[in-house]
């Protein structure tokens, strides 16, 4: 790979830097902007459909099912998506991903316009779940770009600069969270899903045109696994994973950590919406996401250190502590502070893991190995999401409203459905620590 054969650009202190004068950095910047536009759309649709379904139906269970659907789809498609990335040109895969997402959002918009508003208030209405599935399918198709972008970093940069490039990827993820959190709350409050889907269609169409005109270097012009048969090859992927020392341990560690993520996905939005209006919750997420941007910028400037695995462990301990403490009291301040810490250190965890994988996994197999690792790591989260939501709605909310929990600890912990959600969240954190 031509980029990897070029010596890293270093400053006087010997630290590798990324300079916009370099052709590979300019290409990376264009791709990063393009992927960020698509991410803004996907995050907006994901956030908005969760907000909207909860507000229309009032059902925590329905909101949790949406999280579960998304995570099950992530688990079942990771290896296949990774195979597409390995066996096709990066630009082609990214373009196809945007086109497919655009098609699903157009279909969702048509369904929304053709359906009476009263149908959206019934959590058992088939049309509601058809719209949810179309929207989530568009989000899922966009996840191919995330896998492709990780392999793009490997192709364009030598080992000394990859952690900083991964930090920039984390920064754009934070920007996407900031923008989409605000946009989704405002659009849902003003026009339901109509404005969300219109924005999605317009922005994705622009992203398709921009990527079509972008010229990419030779290192991205050919498929990474051009000489291999075009198949998923799960057996070969497992063999590669087994041959890399510590790979299974890294995947297993992340899988365990995602138990926490499943609980957060299922409960964060209903709890936040119980504390504030949807517009305020959207703005709160936008403000909190600034910390993810700051974390990504720190990684882009300083990297993740000489021992990325140690950084990953320390960062995850901080994330667990933050999410254990945020539900102790019924407080918007605690909720926002806990998520601020969580999001600030998240880019360190992501960049550390990606840097390790980019170093030890052969380039021609990275799409499939990354897709497989992502699928396995996400197995815990769907189980948590599906279990937490019904347990919250049918067990813990009554427990803390007029049940034994309200009488026992309600004096300091608080009572009501929202405190039931937080009690369930505390239990899930304790299980993670154990």
PDB file of C-alpha atoms in Angstrom, residues 220-419:
ATOM      1  CA  UNK A 220      -8.425   2.332  -2.269  1.00  0.00           C
ATOM      2  CA  UNK A 221      -9.035   1.647  -5.963  1.00  0.00           C
ATOM      3  CA  UNK A 222      -8.836  -2.140  -5.665  1.00  0.00           C
ATOM      4  CA  UNK A 223     -10.680  -4.583  -3.429  1.00  0.00           C
ATOM      5  CA  UNK A 224      -8.600  -5.708  -0.436  1.00  0.00           C
ATOM      6  CA  UNK A 225      -9.437  -9.371  -1.118  1.00  0.00           C
ATOM      7  CA  UNK A 226      -9.551  -9.137  -4.915  1.00  0.00           C
ATOM      8  CA  UNK A 227      -7.807 -12.523  -5.354  1.00  0.00           C
ATOM      9  CA  UNK A 228     -10.206 -14.414  -3.063  1.00  0.00           C
ATOM     10  CA  UNK A 229     -13.616 -15.945  -3.907  1.00  0.00           C
ATOM     11  CA  UNK A 230     -16.436 -13.507  -3.158  1.00  0.00           C
ATOM     12  CA  UNK A 231     -17.985 -15.273  -0.189  1.00  0.00           C
ATOM     13  CA  UNK A 232     -18.538 -14.534   3.468  1.00  0.00           C
ATOM     14  CA  UNK A 233     -16.116 -17.325   4.573  1.00  0.00           C
ATOM     15  CA  UNK A 234     -17.026 -17.427   8.247  1.00  0.00           C
ATOM     16  CA  UNK A 235     -14.746 -20.456   8.774  1.00  0.00           C
ATOM     17  CA  UNK A 236     -11.714 -18.595   7.433  1.00  0.00           C
ATOM     18  CA  UNK A 237     -12.573 -15.568   9.562  1.00  0.00           C
ATOM     19  CA  UNK A 238     -12.756 -17.731  12.691  1.00  0.00           C
ATOM     20  CA  UNK A 239      -9.390 -19.246  11.801  1.00  0.00           C
ATOM     21  CA  UNK A 240      -7.789 -15.796  11.509  1.00  0.00           C
ATOM     22  CA  UNK A 241      -9.321 -14.687  14.822  1.00  0.00           C
ATOM     23  CA  UNK A 242      -8.059 -17.843  16.570  1.00  0.00           C
ATOM     24  CA  UNK A 243      -4.528 -17.332  15.243  1.00  0.00           C
ATOM     25  CA  UNK A 244      -4.206 -13.839  16.738  1.00  0.00           C
ATOM     26  CA  UNK A 245      -3.081 -13.986  20.406  1.00  0.00           C
ATOM     27  CA  UNK A 246      -5.522 -12.245  22.722  1.00  0.00           C
ATOM     28  CA  UNK A 247      -8.121 -11.609  20.022  1.00  0.00           C
ATOM     29  CA  UNK A 248     -10.832 -13.697  21.668  1.00  0.00           C
ATOM     30  CA  UNK A 249     -10.093 -12.045  25.021  1.00  0.00           C
ATOM     31  CA  UNK A 250     -10.470  -8.580  23.466  1.00  0.00           C
ATOM     32  CA  UNK A 251     -13.761  -9.546  21.831  1.00  0.00           C
ATOM     33  CA  UNK A 252     -15.035 -11.141  25.040  1.00  0.00           C
ATOM     34  CA  UNK A 253     -14.118  -8.099  27.104  1.00  0.00           C
ATOM     35  CA  UNK A 254     -16.033  -5.816  24.765  1.00  0.00           C
ATOM     36  CA  UNK A 255     -18.979  -8.235  24.725  1.00  0.00           C
ATOM     37  CA  UNK A 256     -19.168  -8.055  28.529  1.00  0.00           C
ATOM     38  CA  UNK A 257     -18.949  -4.286  28.438  1.00  0.00           C
ATOM     39  CA  UNK A 258     -21.828  -4.130  25.969  1.00  0.00           C
ATOM     40  CA  UNK A 259     -24.131  -5.501  28.663  1.00  0.00           C
ATOM     41  CA  UNK A 260     -23.936  -1.972  29.982  1.00  0.00           C
ATOM     42  CA  UNK A 261     -24.636  -0.516  26.538  1.00  0.00           C
ATOM     43  CA  UNK A 262     -27.803  -2.571  26.096  1.00  0.00           C
ATOM     44  CA  UNK A 263     -29.241  -1.249  29.347  1.00  0.00           C
ATOM     45  CA  UNK A 264     -28.357   2.320  28.422  1.00  0.00           C
ATOM     46  CA  UNK A 265     -29.989   2.023  25.005  1.00  0.00           C
ATOM     47  CA  UNK A 266     -33.193   0.630  26.460  1.00  0.00           C
ATOM     48  CA  UNK A 267     -33.589   3.101  29.327  1.00  0.00           C
ATOM     49  CA  UNK A 268     -31.745   6.332  28.551  1.00  0.00           C
ATOM     50  CA  UNK A 269     -34.364   7.963  26.308  1.00  0.00           C
ATOM     51  CA  UNK A 270     -37.447   7.069  28.398  1.00  0.00           C
ATOM     52  CA  UNK A 271     -35.655   8.265  31.554  1.00  0.00           C
ATOM     53  CA  UNK A 272     -34.410  11.468  29.949  1.00  0.00           C
ATOM     54  CA  UNK A 273     -37.872  12.196  28.533  1.00  0.00           C
ATOM     55  CA  UNK A 274     -39.342  11.696  32.002  1.00  0.00           C
ATOM     56  CA  UNK A 275     -37.115  14.514  33.284  1.00  0.00           C
ATOM     57  CA  UNK A 276     -37.580  17.058  30.479  1.00  0.00           C
ATOM     58  CA  UNK A 277     -39.488  17.803  27.234  1.00  0.00           C
ATOM     59  CA  UNK A 278     -38.295  16.191  24.020  1.00  0.00           C
ATOM     60  CA  UNK A 279     -36.785  19.480  22.768  1.00  0.00           C
ATOM     61  CA  UNK A 280     -34.781  19.890  25.974  1.00  0.00           C
ATOM     62  CA  UNK A 281     -33.664  16.254  25.886  1.00  0.00           C
ATOM     63  CA  UNK A 282     -32.467  16.718  22.318  1.00  0.00           C
ATOM     64  CA  UNK A 283     -30.515  19.860  23.285  1.00  0.00           C
ATOM     65  CA  UNK A 284     -29.123  18.060  26.351  1.00  0.00           C
ATOM     66  CA  UNK A 285     -27.800  15.236  24.171  1.00  0.00           C
ATOM     67  CA  UNK A 286     -26.314  17.842  21.863  1.00  0.00           C
ATOM     68  CA  UNK A 287     -24.496  19.534  24.741  1.00  0.00           C
ATOM     69  CA  UNK A 288     -23.296  16.239  26.177  1.00  0.00           C
ATOM     70  CA  UNK A 289     -21.969  15.187  22.776  1.00  0.00           C
ATOM     71  CA  UNK A 290     -19.470  18.085  22.914  1.00  0.00           C
ATOM     72  CA  UNK A 291     -17.523  15.965  25.384  1.00  0.00           C
ATOM     73  CA  UNK A 292     -17.267  13.159  22.833  1.00  0.00           C
ATOM     74  CA  UNK A 293     -15.845  15.670  20.344  1.00  0.00           C
ATOM     75  CA  UNK A 294     -13.306  16.865  22.919  1.00  0.00           C
ATOM     76  CA  UNK A 295     -12.285  13.292  23.681  1.00  0.00           C
ATOM     77  CA  UNK A 296     -11.810  12.556  19.992  1.00  0.00           C
ATOM     78  CA  UNK A 297      -9.685  15.694  19.524  1.00  0.00           C
ATOM     79  CA  UNK A 298      -7.449  14.684  22.429  1.00  0.00           C
ATOM     80  CA  UNK A 299      -6.931  11.281  20.810  1.00  0.00           C
ATOM     81  CA  UNK A 300      -6.255  12.902  17.420  1.00  0.00           C
ATOM     82  CA  UNK A 301      -3.547  15.088  19.006  1.00  0.00           C
ATOM     83  CA  UNK A 302      -1.941  12.705  21.495  1.00  0.00           C
ATOM     84  CA  UNK A 303      -2.937   9.205  20.378  1.00  0.00           C
ATOM     85  CA  UNK A 304      -3.823   6.422  22.810  1.00  0.00           C
ATOM     86  CA  UNK A 305      -0.370   5.785  24.271  1.00  0.00           C
ATOM     87  CA  UNK A 306       2.138   3.007  23.791  1.00  0.00           C
ATOM     88  CA  UNK A 307      -0.165   0.363  25.251  1.00  0.00           C
ATOM     89  CA  UNK A 308      -3.643   0.657  23.666  1.00  0.00           C
ATOM     90  CA  UNK A 309      -4.934  -2.385  25.592  1.00  0.00           C
ATOM     91  CA  UNK A 310      -4.114  -0.777  28.931  1.00  0.00           C
ATOM     92  CA  UNK A 311      -5.829   2.416  27.776  1.00  0.00           C
ATOM     93  CA  UNK A 312      -8.903   0.378  26.803  1.00  0.00           C
ATOM     94  CA  UNK A 313      -9.115  -1.227  30.257  1.00  0.00           C
ATOM     95  CA  UNK A 314      -8.730   2.033  32.181  1.00  0.00           C
ATOM     96  CA  UNK A 315     -11.273   3.818  30.000  1.00  0.00           C
ATOM     97  CA  UNK A 316     -13.862   1.077  30.462  1.00  0.00           C
ATOM     98  CA  UNK A 317     -13.476   1.230  34.236  1.00  0.00           C
ATOM     99  CA  UNK A 318     -14.226   4.962  34.061  1.00  0.00           C
ATOM    100  CA  UNK A 319     -17.273   4.351  31.843  1.00  0.00           C
ATOM    101  CA  UNK A 320     -18.676   1.743  34.222  1.00  0.00           C
ATOM    102  CA  UNK A 321     -18.202   4.021  37.246  1.00  0.00           C
ATOM    103  CA  UNK A 322     -19.925   6.958  35.518  1.00  0.00           C
ATOM    104  CA  UNK A 323     -22.987   4.976  34.477  1.00  0.00           C
ATOM    105  CA  UNK A 324     -23.260   3.342  37.901  1.00  0.00           C
ATOM    106  CA  UNK A 325     -23.457   6.706  39.659  1.00  0.00           C
ATOM    107  CA  UNK A 326     -25.735   8.661  37.295  1.00  0.00           C
ATOM    108  CA  UNK A 327     -29.031   6.976  38.357  1.00  0.00           C
ATOM    109  CA  UNK A 328     -28.502   7.220  42.146  1.00  0.00           C
ATOM    110  CA  UNK A 329     -30.862  10.198  42.433  1.00  0.00           C
ATOM    111  CA  UNK A 330     -33.698  11.455  40.211  1.00  0.00           C
ATOM    112  CA  UNK A 331     -31.626  14.319  38.843  1.00  0.00           C
ATOM    113  CA  UNK A 332     -31.071  15.752  35.385  1.00  0.00           C
ATOM    114  CA  UNK A 333     -27.707  17.093  36.580  1.00  0.00           C
ATOM    115  CA  UNK A 334     -26.477  13.618  37.570  1.00  0.00           C
ATOM    116  CA  UNK A 335     -27.789  12.138  34.336  1.00  0.00           C
ATOM    117  CA  UNK A 336     -26.034  14.739  32.165  1.00  0.00           C
ATOM    118  CA  UNK A 337     -22.785  14.625  34.176  1.00  0.00           C
ATOM    119  CA  UNK A 338     -22.615  10.831  33.997  1.00  0.00           C
ATOM    120  CA  UNK A 339     -23.160  10.770  30.253  1.00  0.00           C
ATOM    121  CA  UNK A 340     -20.638  13.600  29.775  1.00  0.00           C
ATOM    122  CA  UNK A 341     -17.895  11.499  31.379  1.00  0.00           C
ATOM    123  CA  UNK A 342     -19.037   8.417  29.479  1.00  0.00           C
ATOM    124  CA  UNK A 343     -18.908  10.175  26.102  1.00  0.00           C
ATOM    125  CA  UNK A 344     -15.603  11.953  26.771  1.00  0.00           C
ATOM    126  CA  UNK A 345     -13.711   8.695  27.286  1.00  0.00           C
ATOM    127  CA  UNK A 346     -15.576   6.718  24.594  1.00  0.00           C
ATOM    128  CA  UNK A 347     -13.269   7.861  21.726  1.00  0.00           C
ATOM    129  CA  UNK A 348     -10.282   6.571  23.712  1.00  0.00           C
ATOM    130  CA  UNK A 349     -11.889   3.133  23.957  1.00  0.00           C
ATOM    131  CA  UNK A 350     -12.906   3.030  20.295  1.00  0.00           C
ATOM    132  CA  UNK A 351      -9.548   4.313  18.996  1.00  0.00           C
ATOM    133  CA  UNK A 352      -7.641   1.868  21.218  1.00  0.00           C
ATOM    134  CA  UNK A 353      -9.629  -1.125  20.005  1.00  0.00           C
ATOM    135  CA  UNK A 354      -9.478  -0.092  16.347  1.00  0.00           C
ATOM    136  CA  UNK A 355      -5.728   0.592  16.519  1.00  0.00           C
ATOM    137  CA  UNK A 356      -5.078  -2.874  17.942  1.00  0.00           C
ATOM    138  CA  UNK A 357      -7.249  -4.579  15.326  1.00  0.00           C
ATOM    139  CA  UNK A 358      -5.707  -2.612  12.439  1.00  0.00           C
ATOM    140  CA  UNK A 359      -2.257  -3.701  13.594  1.00  0.00           C
ATOM    141  CA  UNK A 360      -2.843  -7.419  14.079  1.00  0.00           C
ATOM    142  CA  UNK A 361      -5.468  -8.295  11.421  1.00  0.00           C
ATOM    143  CA  UNK A 362      -4.322  -8.718   7.775  1.00  0.00           C
ATOM    144  CA  UNK A 363      -5.670  -5.906   5.600  1.00  0.00           C
ATOM    145  CA  UNK A 364      -7.375  -8.257   3.127  1.00  0.00           C
ATOM    146  CA  UNK A 365      -9.365  -9.786   6.034  1.00  0.00           C
ATOM    147  CA  UNK A 366     -10.069  -6.700   8.094  1.00  0.00           C
ATOM    148  CA  UNK A 367     -13.622  -6.141   6.872  1.00  0.00           C
ATOM    149  CA  UNK A 368     -14.749  -9.655   7.802  1.00  0.00           C
ATOM    150  CA  UNK A 369     -12.810  -9.820  11.073  1.00  0.00           C
ATOM    151  CA  UNK A 370     -14.032  -6.380  12.140  1.00  0.00           C
ATOM    152  CA  UNK A 371     -17.586  -7.286  11.130  1.00  0.00           C
ATOM    153  CA  UNK A 372     -17.366 -10.593  13.014  1.00  0.00           C
ATOM    154  CA  UNK A 373     -15.884  -8.949  16.104  1.00  0.00           C
ATOM    155  CA  UNK A 374     -18.586  -6.287  16.008  1.00  0.00           C
ATOM    156  CA  UNK A 375     -21.328  -8.916  15.721  1.00  0.00           C
ATOM    157  CA  UNK A 376     -20.015 -11.013  18.618  1.00  0.00           C
ATOM    158  CA  UNK A 377     -19.418  -7.958  20.793  1.00  0.00           C
ATOM    159  CA  UNK A 378     -23.014  -6.852  20.225  1.00  0.00           C
ATOM    160  CA  UNK A 379     -24.585 -10.184  21.257  1.00  0.00           C
ATOM    161  CA  UNK A 380     -24.995  -9.093  24.880  1.00  0.00           C
ATOM    162  CA  UNK A 381     -26.729  -5.819  24.068  1.00  0.00           C
ATOM    163  CA  UNK A 382     -29.869  -7.199  22.345  1.00  0.00           C
ATOM    164  CA  UNK A 383     -30.470  -9.552  25.253  1.00  0.00           C
ATOM    165  CA  UNK A 384     -30.141  -6.676  27.697  1.00  0.00           C
ATOM    166  CA  UNK A 385     -32.373  -4.394  25.615  1.00  0.00           C
ATOM    167  CA  UNK A 386     -35.128  -6.985  25.227  1.00  0.00           C
ATOM    168  CA  UNK A 387     -35.035  -7.981  28.906  1.00  0.00           C
ATOM    169  CA  UNK A 388     -34.621  -4.558  30.501  1.00  0.00           C
ATOM    170  CA  UNK A 389     -37.595  -2.885  28.786  1.00  0.00           C
ATOM    171  CA  UNK A 390     -40.329  -5.339  29.820  1.00  0.00           C
ATOM    172  CA  UNK A 391     -38.773  -5.771  33.274  1.00  0.00           C
ATOM    173  CA  UNK A 392     -38.806  -2.003  33.698  1.00  0.00           C
ATOM    174  CA  UNK A 393     -42.396  -1.493  32.521  1.00  0.00           C
ATOM    175  CA  UNK A 394     -44.016  -4.514  34.180  1.00  0.00           C
ATOM    176  CA  UNK A 395     -41.884  -5.106  37.298  1.00  0.00           C
ATOM    177  CA  UNK A 396     -39.642  -2.242  38.433  1.00  0.00           C
ATOM    178  CA  UNK A 397     -41.953   0.688  37.647  1.00  0.00           C
ATOM    179  CA  UNK A 398     -44.820  -0.765  39.757  1.00  0.00           C
ATOM    180  CA  UNK A 399     -42.218  -1.792  42.383  1.00  0.00           C
ATOM    181  CA  UNK A 400     -41.109   1.836  42.830  1.00  0.00           C
ATOM    182  CA  UNK A 401     -44.548   3.454  42.342  1.00  0.00           C
ATOM    183  CA  UNK A 402     -46.758   1.787  44.944  1.00  0.00           C
ATOM    184  CA  UNK A 403     -44.898  -1.440  45.712  1.00  0.00           C
ATOM    185  CA  UNK A 404     -42.406  -2.582  48.334  1.00  0.00           C
ATOM    186  CA  UNK A 405     -39.535  -0.611  46.797  1.00  0.00           C
ATOM    187  CA  UNK A 406     -41.352   2.707  47.217  1.00  0.00           C
ATOM    188  CA  UNK A 407     -41.965   1.969  50.891  1.00  0.00           C
ATOM    189  CA  UNK A 408     -38.441   0.680  51.545  1.00  0.00           C
ATOM    190  CA  UNK A 409     -36.155   3.194  49.821  1.00  0.00           C
ATOM    191  CA  UNK A 410     -38.537   5.755  48.294  1.00  0.00           C
ATOM    192  CA  UNK A 411     -37.663   8.334  50.930  1.00  0.00           C
ATOM    193  CA  UNK A 412     -34.164   8.926  49.539  1.00  0.00           C
ATOM    194  CA  UNK A 413     -34.232   7.227  46.117  1.00  0.00           C
ATOM    195  CA  UNK A 414     -37.581   8.663  45.007  1.00  0.00           C
ATOM    196  CA  UNK A 415     -40.804   7.052  43.834  1.00  0.00           C
ATOM    197  CA  UNK A 416     -42.725   6.748  40.597  1.00  0.00           C
ATOM    198  CA  UNK A 417     -42.255   5.101  37.183  1.00  0.00           C
ATOM    199  CA  UNK A 418     -39.064   7.062  36.392  1.00  0.00           C
ATOM    200  CA  UNK A 419     -37.389   5.845  39.585  1.00  0.00           C
TER     201      UNK A 419
END
